[in-house]
Coordinates of C-alpha atoms and ligand atoms in Angstrom, one line a residue:
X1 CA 117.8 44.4 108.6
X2 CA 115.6 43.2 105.4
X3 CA 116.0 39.8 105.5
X4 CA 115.7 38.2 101.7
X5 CA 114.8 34.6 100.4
X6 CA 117.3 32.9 98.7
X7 CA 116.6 32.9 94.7
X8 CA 113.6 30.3 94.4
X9 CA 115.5 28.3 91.9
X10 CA 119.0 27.8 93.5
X11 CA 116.4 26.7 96.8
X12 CA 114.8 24.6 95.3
X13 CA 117.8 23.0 93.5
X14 CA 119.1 22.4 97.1
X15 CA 116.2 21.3 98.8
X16 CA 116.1 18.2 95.9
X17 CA 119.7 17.6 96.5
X18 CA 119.0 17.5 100.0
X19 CA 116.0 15.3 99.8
X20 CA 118.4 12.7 97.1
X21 CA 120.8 12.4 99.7
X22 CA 117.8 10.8 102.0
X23 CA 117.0 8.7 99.3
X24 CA 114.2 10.1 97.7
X25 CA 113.8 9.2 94.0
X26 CA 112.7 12.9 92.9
X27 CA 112.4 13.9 88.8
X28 CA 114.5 17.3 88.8
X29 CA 112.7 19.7 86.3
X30 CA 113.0 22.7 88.9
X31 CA 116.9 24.2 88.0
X32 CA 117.9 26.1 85.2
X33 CA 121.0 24.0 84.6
X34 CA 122.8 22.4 81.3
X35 CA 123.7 19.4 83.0
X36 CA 126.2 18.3 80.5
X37 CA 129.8 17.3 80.3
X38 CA 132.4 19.7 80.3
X39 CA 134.3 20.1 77.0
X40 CA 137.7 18.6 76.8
X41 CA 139.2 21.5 75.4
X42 CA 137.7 24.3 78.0
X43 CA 139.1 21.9 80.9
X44 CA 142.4 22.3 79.3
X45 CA 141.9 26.1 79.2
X46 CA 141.0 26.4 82.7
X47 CA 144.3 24.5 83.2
X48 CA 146.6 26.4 81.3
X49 CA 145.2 29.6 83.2
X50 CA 146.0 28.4 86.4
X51 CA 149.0 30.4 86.8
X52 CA 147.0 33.4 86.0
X53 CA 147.0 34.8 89.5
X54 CA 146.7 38.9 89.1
X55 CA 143.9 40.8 89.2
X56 CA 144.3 42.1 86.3
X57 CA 142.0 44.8 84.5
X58 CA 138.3 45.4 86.3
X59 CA 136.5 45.5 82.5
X60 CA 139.0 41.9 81.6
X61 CA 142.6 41.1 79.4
X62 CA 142.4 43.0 76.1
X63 CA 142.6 40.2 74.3
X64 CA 139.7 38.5 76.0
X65 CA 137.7 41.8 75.7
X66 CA 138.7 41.5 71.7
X67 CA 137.7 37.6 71.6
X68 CA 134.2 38.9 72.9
X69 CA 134.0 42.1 70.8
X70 CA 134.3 39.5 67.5
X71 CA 131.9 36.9 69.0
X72 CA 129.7 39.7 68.8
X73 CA 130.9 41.0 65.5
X74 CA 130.2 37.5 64.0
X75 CA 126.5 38.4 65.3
X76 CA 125.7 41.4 63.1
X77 CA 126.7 43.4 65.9
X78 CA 130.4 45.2 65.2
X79 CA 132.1 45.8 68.3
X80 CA 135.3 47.2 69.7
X81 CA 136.9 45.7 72.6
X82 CA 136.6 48.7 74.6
X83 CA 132.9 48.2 74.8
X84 CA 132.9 45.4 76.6
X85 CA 133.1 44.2 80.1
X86 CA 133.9 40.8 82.0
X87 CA 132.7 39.6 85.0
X88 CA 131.9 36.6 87.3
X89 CA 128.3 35.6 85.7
X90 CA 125.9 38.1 84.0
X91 CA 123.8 38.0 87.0
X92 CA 126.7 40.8 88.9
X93 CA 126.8 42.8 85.2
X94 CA 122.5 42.8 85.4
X95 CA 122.4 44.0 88.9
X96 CA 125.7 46.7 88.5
X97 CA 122.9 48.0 85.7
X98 CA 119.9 47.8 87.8
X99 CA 122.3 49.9 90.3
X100 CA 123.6 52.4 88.2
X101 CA 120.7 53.4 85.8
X102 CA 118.4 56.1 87.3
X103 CA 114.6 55.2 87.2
X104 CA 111.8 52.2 86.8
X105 CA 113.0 49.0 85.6
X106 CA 110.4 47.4 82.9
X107 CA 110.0 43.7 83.0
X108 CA 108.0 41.3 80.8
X109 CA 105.4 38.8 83.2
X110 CA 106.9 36.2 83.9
X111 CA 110.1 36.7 83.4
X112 CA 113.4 35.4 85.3
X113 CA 113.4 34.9 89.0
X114 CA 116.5 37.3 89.6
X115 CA 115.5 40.2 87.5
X116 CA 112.3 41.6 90.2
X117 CA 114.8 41.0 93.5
X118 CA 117.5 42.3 92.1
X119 CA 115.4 46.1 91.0
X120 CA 114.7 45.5 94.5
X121 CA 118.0 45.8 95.8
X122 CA 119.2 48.6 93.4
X123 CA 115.9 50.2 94.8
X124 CA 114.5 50.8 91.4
X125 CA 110.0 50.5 91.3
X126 CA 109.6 48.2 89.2
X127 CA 106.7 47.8 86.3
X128 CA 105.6 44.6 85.2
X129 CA 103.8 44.0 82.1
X130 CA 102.3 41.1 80.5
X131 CA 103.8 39.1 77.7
X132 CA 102.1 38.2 74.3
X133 CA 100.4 34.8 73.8
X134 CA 102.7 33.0 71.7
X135 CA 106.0 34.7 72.7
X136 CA 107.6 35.4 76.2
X137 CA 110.8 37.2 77.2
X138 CA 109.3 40.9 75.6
X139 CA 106.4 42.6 76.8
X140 CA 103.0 42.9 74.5
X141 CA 104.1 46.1 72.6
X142 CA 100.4 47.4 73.2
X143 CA 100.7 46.6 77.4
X144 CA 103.9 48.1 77.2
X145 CA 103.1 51.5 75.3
X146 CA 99.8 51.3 78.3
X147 CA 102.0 51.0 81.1
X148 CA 104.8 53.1 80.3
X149 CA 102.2 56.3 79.1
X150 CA 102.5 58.5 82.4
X151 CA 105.6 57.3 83.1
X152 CA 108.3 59.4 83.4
X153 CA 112.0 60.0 83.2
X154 CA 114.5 57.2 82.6
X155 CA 114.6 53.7 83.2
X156 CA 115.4 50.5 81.9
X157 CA 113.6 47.4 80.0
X158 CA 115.2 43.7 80.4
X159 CA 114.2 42.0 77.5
X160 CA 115.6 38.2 77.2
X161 CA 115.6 36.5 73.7
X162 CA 115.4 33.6 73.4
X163 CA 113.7 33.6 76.9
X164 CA 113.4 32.1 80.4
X165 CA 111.2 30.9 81.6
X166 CA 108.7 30.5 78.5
X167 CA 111.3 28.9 75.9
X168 CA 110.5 31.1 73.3
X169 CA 112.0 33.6 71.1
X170 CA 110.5 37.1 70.3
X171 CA 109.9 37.6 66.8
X172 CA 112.1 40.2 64.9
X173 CA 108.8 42.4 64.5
X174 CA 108.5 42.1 67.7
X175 CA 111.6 43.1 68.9
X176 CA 111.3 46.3 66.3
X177 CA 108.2 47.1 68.2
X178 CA 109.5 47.2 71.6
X179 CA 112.9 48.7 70.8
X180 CA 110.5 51.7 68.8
X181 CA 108.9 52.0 72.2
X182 CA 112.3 52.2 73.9
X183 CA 112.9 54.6 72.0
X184 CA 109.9 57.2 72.2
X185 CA 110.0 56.5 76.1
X186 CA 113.4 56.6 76.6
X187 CA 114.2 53.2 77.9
X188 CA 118.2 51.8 78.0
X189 CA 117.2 48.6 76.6
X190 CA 118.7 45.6 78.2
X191 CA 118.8 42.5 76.5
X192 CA 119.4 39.8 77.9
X193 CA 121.2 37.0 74.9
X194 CA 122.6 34.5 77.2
X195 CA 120.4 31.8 75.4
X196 CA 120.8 32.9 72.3
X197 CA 123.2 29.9 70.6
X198 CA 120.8 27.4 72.1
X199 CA 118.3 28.3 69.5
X200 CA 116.5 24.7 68.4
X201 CA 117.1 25.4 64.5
X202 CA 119.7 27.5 62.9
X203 CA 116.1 28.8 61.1
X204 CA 114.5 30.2 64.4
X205 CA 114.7 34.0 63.9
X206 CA 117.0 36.0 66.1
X207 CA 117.2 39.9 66.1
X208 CA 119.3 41.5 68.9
X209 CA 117.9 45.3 70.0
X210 CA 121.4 46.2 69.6
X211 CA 121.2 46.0 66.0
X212 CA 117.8 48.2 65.6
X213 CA 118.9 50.9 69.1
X214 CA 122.5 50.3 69.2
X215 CA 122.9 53.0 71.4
X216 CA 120.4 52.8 73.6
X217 CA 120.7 48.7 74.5
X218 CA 123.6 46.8 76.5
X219 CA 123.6 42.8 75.5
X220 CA 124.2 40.6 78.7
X221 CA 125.9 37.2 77.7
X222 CA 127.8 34.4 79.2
X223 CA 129.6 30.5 79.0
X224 CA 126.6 29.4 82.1
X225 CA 124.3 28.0 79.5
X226 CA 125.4 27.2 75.9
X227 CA 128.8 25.7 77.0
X228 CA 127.0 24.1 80.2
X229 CA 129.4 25.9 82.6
X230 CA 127.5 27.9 85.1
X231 CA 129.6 27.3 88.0
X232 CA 132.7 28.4 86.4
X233 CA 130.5 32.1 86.6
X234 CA 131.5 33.8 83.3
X235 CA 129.3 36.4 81.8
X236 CA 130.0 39.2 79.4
X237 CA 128.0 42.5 78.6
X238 CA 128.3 45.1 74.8
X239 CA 127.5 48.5 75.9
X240 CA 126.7 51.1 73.4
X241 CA 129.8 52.9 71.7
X242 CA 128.2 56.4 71.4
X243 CA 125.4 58.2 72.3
X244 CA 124.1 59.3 75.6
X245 CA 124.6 56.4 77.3
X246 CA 128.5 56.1 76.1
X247 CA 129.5 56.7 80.0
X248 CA 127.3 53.8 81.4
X249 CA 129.9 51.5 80.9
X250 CA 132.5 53.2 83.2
X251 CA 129.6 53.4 85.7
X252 CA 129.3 49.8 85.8
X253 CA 133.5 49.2 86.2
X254 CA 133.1 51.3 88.8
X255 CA 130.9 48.6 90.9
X256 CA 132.7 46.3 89.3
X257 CA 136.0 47.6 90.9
X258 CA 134.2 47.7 94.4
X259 CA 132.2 44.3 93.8
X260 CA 134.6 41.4 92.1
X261 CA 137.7 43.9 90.8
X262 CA 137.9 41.6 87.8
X263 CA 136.7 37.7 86.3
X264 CA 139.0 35.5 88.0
X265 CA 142.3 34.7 85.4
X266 CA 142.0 31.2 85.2
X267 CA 138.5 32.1 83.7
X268 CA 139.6 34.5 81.4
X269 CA 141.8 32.0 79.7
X270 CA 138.1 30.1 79.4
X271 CA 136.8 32.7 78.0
X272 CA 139.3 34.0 75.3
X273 CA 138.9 30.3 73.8
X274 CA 135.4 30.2 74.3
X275 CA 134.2 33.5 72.9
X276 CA 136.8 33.4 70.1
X277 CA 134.6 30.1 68.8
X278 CA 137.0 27.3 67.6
X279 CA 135.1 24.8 65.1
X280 CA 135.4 22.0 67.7
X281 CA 133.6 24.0 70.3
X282 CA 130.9 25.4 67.7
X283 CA 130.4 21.7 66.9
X284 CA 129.8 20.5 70.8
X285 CA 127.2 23.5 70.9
X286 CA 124.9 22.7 67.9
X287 CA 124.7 19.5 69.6
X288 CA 123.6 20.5 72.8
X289 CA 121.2 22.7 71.3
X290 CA 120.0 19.7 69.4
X291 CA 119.7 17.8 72.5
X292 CA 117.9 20.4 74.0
X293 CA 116.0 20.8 71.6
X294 CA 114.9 17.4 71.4
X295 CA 113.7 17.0 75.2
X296 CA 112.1 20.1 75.0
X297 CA 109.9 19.3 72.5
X298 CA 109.1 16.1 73.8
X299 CA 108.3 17.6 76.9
X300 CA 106.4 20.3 75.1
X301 CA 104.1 17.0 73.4
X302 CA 104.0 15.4 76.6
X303 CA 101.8 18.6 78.1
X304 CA 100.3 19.4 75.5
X305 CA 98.8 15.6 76.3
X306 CA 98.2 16.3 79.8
X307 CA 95.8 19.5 78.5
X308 CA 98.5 22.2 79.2
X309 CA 98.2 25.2 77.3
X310 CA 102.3 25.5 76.0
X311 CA 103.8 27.6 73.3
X312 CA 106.2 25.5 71.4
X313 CA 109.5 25.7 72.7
X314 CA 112.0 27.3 70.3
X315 CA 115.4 28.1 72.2
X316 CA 116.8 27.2 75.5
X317 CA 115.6 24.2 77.9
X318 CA 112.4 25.7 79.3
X319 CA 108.4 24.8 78.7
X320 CA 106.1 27.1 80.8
X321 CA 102.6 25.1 80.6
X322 CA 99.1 26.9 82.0
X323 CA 96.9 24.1 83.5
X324 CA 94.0 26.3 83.9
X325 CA 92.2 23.5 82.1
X326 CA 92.6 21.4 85.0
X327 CA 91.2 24.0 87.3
X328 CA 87.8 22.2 88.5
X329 CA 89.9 18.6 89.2
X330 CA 93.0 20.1 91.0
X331 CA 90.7 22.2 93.1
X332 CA 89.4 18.2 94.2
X333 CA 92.8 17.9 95.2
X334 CA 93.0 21.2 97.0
X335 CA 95.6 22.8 94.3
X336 CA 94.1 26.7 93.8
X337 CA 97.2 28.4 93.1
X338 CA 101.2 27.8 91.2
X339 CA 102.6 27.4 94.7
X340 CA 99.9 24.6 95.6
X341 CA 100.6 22.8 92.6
X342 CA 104.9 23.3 92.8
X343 CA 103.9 21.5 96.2
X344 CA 102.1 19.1 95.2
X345 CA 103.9 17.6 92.5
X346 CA 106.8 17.5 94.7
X347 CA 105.8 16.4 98.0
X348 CA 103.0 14.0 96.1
X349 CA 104.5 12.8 93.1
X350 CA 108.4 13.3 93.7
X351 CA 108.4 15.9 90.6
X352 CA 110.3 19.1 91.2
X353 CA 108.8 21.9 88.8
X354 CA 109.4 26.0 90.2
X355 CA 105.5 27.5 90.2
X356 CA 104.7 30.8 87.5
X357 CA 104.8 33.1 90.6
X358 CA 108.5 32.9 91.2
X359 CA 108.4 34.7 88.0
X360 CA 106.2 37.5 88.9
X361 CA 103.2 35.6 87.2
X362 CA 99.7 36.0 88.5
X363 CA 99.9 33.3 91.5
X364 CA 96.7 32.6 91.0
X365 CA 97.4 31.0 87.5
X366 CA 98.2 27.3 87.7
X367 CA 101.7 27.5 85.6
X368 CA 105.2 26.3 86.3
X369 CA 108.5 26.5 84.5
X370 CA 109.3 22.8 83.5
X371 CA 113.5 23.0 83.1
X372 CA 114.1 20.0 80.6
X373 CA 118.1 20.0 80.8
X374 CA 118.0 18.4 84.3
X375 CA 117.3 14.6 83.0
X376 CA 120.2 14.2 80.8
X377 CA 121.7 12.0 83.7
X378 CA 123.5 11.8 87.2
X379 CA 127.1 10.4 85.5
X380 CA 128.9 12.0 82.7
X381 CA 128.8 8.6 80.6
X382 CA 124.4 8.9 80.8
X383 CA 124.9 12.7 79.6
X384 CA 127.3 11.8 77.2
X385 CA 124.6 9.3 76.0
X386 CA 121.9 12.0 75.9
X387 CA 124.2 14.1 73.7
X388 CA 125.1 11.1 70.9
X389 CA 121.6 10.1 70.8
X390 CA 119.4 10.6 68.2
X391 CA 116.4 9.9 70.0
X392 CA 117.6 11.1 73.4
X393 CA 113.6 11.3 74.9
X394 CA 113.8 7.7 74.4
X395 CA 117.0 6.4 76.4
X396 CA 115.8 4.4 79.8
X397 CA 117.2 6.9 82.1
X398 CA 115.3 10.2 80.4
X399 CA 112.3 8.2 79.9
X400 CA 111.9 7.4 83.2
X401 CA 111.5 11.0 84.5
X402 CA 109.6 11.9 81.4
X403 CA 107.0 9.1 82.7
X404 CA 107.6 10.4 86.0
X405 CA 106.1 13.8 85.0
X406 CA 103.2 12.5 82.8
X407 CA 101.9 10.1 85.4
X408 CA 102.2 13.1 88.0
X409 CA 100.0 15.5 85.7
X410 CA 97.4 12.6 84.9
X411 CA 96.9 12.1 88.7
X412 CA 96.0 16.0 88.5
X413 CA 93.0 14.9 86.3
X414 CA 92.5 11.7 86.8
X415 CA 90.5 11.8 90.6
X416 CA 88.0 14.5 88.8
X417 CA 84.4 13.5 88.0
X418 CA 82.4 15.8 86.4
X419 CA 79.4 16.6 88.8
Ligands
PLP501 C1 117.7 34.6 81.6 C2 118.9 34.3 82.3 N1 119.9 35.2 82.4 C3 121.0 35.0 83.1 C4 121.2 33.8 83.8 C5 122.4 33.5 84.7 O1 123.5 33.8 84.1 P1 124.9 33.8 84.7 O2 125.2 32.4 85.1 O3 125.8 34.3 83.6 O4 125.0 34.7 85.9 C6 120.2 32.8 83.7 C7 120.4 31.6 84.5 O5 119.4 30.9 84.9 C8 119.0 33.1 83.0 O6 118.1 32.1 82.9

């Protein structure tokens, strides 16, 4: 038997838990988590749909699948009900896909920690290729067109916009590019949106592939992230209405019906209020995403200041700094690679980071993904705090592990002496 690490991030996430419980003080910037309130109204929902006890259709109640279908209607992408599927988390619909399409799965470098292990379990070779400079979550359109030239048969390309782990959000042209490539090499396009309302500014451009290659592109959503509810586990996927990958959808109910037979009711009732997008609840998300947006950036300044190189952060909760800079001083301090440097922050400086390599980066490069939604507090009144604030960075309990972090990255420089 193959024995398999758990997913670096969910590790991690324990081992800090873990080490709080002895009483370490550690700054949590290793977990991709919104660690935010739940809203009022979604708690209510759960509620009422605690009577919902059947199983109930594998693909999800036809009027949830409709409350999905207009979510995305409402996002220049019309959409029937019967194109859409329900299921515990997106993480189950990505791997039914990585199951069930033939061929190589493409993936930008870095890109999120689950997407490599889980072409691993479906058995699928995988092809990593570098992203641009200033934008992650695609793959540089010229690398791509490189490492997809001999390839050949079918396959698949995850593309996630706005993007984990860089923070960033392809460009429109970009995405044209890469769906064009798709196209000529035959690629389902996967593309993975479940970031997509956390946008900074309503002005950040957004172009889903499935409105350029509609029929060759599945969008992967879900409540995990922009309504802060990843334990509840409710994702959602569009697959194309026509074309030759009509039947893919039936292929992945058919896992579905052997893996999870359906999202659990109580969670459809979540989601029928959640995707249909009630004023109150479109409110409570531009907030969040202006409270993200705000810690982000100020983490974004604050290593820059260290002598990170960091493209601005534009959607989500992520920066992805490169310290190569530093190189010559960490190498003082015996740091030569990203896993050297997660451990050393951690075990040294109490700061819990996950290294570029859990994301299929070189591991030689001295980057890590710096998750900035952890510090928005330990009660709900401190997160509640974080999301009234105007100036969220500066309230006590956030500054502190924003210090945290920039006296940990000074020490990185601060022992060097130029020879
Ligand atoms: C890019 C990306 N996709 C999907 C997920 C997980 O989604 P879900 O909770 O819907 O399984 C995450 C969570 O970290 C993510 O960062």
């Amino acid at each position: 038997m193959t024995t398999r690490p758990v997913s670096p991030n969910l590790a991690l996430d324990e081992v800090v838990a873990q080490r709080r419980a002895r009483g370490e003080t550690i700054a949590h910037f290793g977990f991709g988590e919104s660690r935010l309130p739940v809203f009022p109204q979604l708690a209510l929902r759960l509620a009422a749909g605690v009577h919902r006890s059947a199983y109930g259709p594998v693909a999800g109640d036809p009027t949830v699948r409709a409350a999905v279908a207009g979510y995305f209607g409402r996002r220049r992408v019309p959409t029937e009900p019967d194109q859409v599927v329900l299921a515990p988390g997106s993480k189950a619909l990505l791997l039914a896909l990585q199951i069930v399409v033939p061929g190589h799965v493409v993936l930008p470098r870095p890109s999120w920690v689950t997407y490599a292990p889980q072409a691993r379990l479906a058995r699928k070779p995988v092809h990593v290729v570098p992203i641009a400079t200033d934008h992650g979550g695609v793959p540089d359109p010229a690398l791509l067109r490189r490492a997809v030239a001999g390839a050949q048969g079918q396959g698949l390309i995850v593309l996630t916009i706005p993007d984990n782990p860089t923070g960033t959000t392809a460009s429109p042209e970009l995405v044209r590019r890469i769906c064009a490539i798709a196209e000529e090499k035959d690629l389902l396009i996967v593309s993975d949106e479940i970031y997509r309302d956390l946008r900074h500014h309503p002005d950040v451009p957004f172009l889903s592939p499935a409105e350029v290659a509609p029929e060759r592109t599945v969008v992967l959503t879900g409540l995990s992230k922009s309504m802060a509810l990843g334990g509840w586990r409710i994702g959602a996927a569009r697959f194309p209405a026509a074309g030759r990958w009509r039947s893919l959808r039936d292929a992945v109910l058919s896992i579905a019906s052997e893996m999870w037979s359906a999202l659990a009711g109580p969670m459809q009732e979540v989601a029928e209020y959640a995707f249909s997008e009630p004023p109150e609840l479109r409110t409570r998300v531009a907030e969040d995403a202006r409270l993200h947006a705000a810690v982000a950036s100020a983490v974004h300044r604050l290593l820059i200041e260290a002598g990170a190189t960091n493209s601005r952060p534009t959607g989500g909760f992520y920066c992805y700094p490169d310290f190569e800079s530093l190189r010559a001083p960490m190498a003082d301090l015996g740091i030569r690679n990203s896993a050297q440097l997660q451990q050393h922050l951690l075990e040294e400086h109490g700061v819990a980071v996950l290294s570029g390599h859990h994301f299929g980066d070189d591991s030689q490069a001295l980057r890590f993904r710096v998750a900035t939604s952890m510090v928005y507090g330990d009660s709900e009144e401190e997160q509640m705090q974080a999301l009234q604030s105007r100036d969220p960075a500066g309230l006590p309990h956030i500054r502190r592990q924003l210090d945290t972090l920039a006296a940990a990255l000074a020490n990185l420089s601060g022992r060097w002496r130029r020879p």
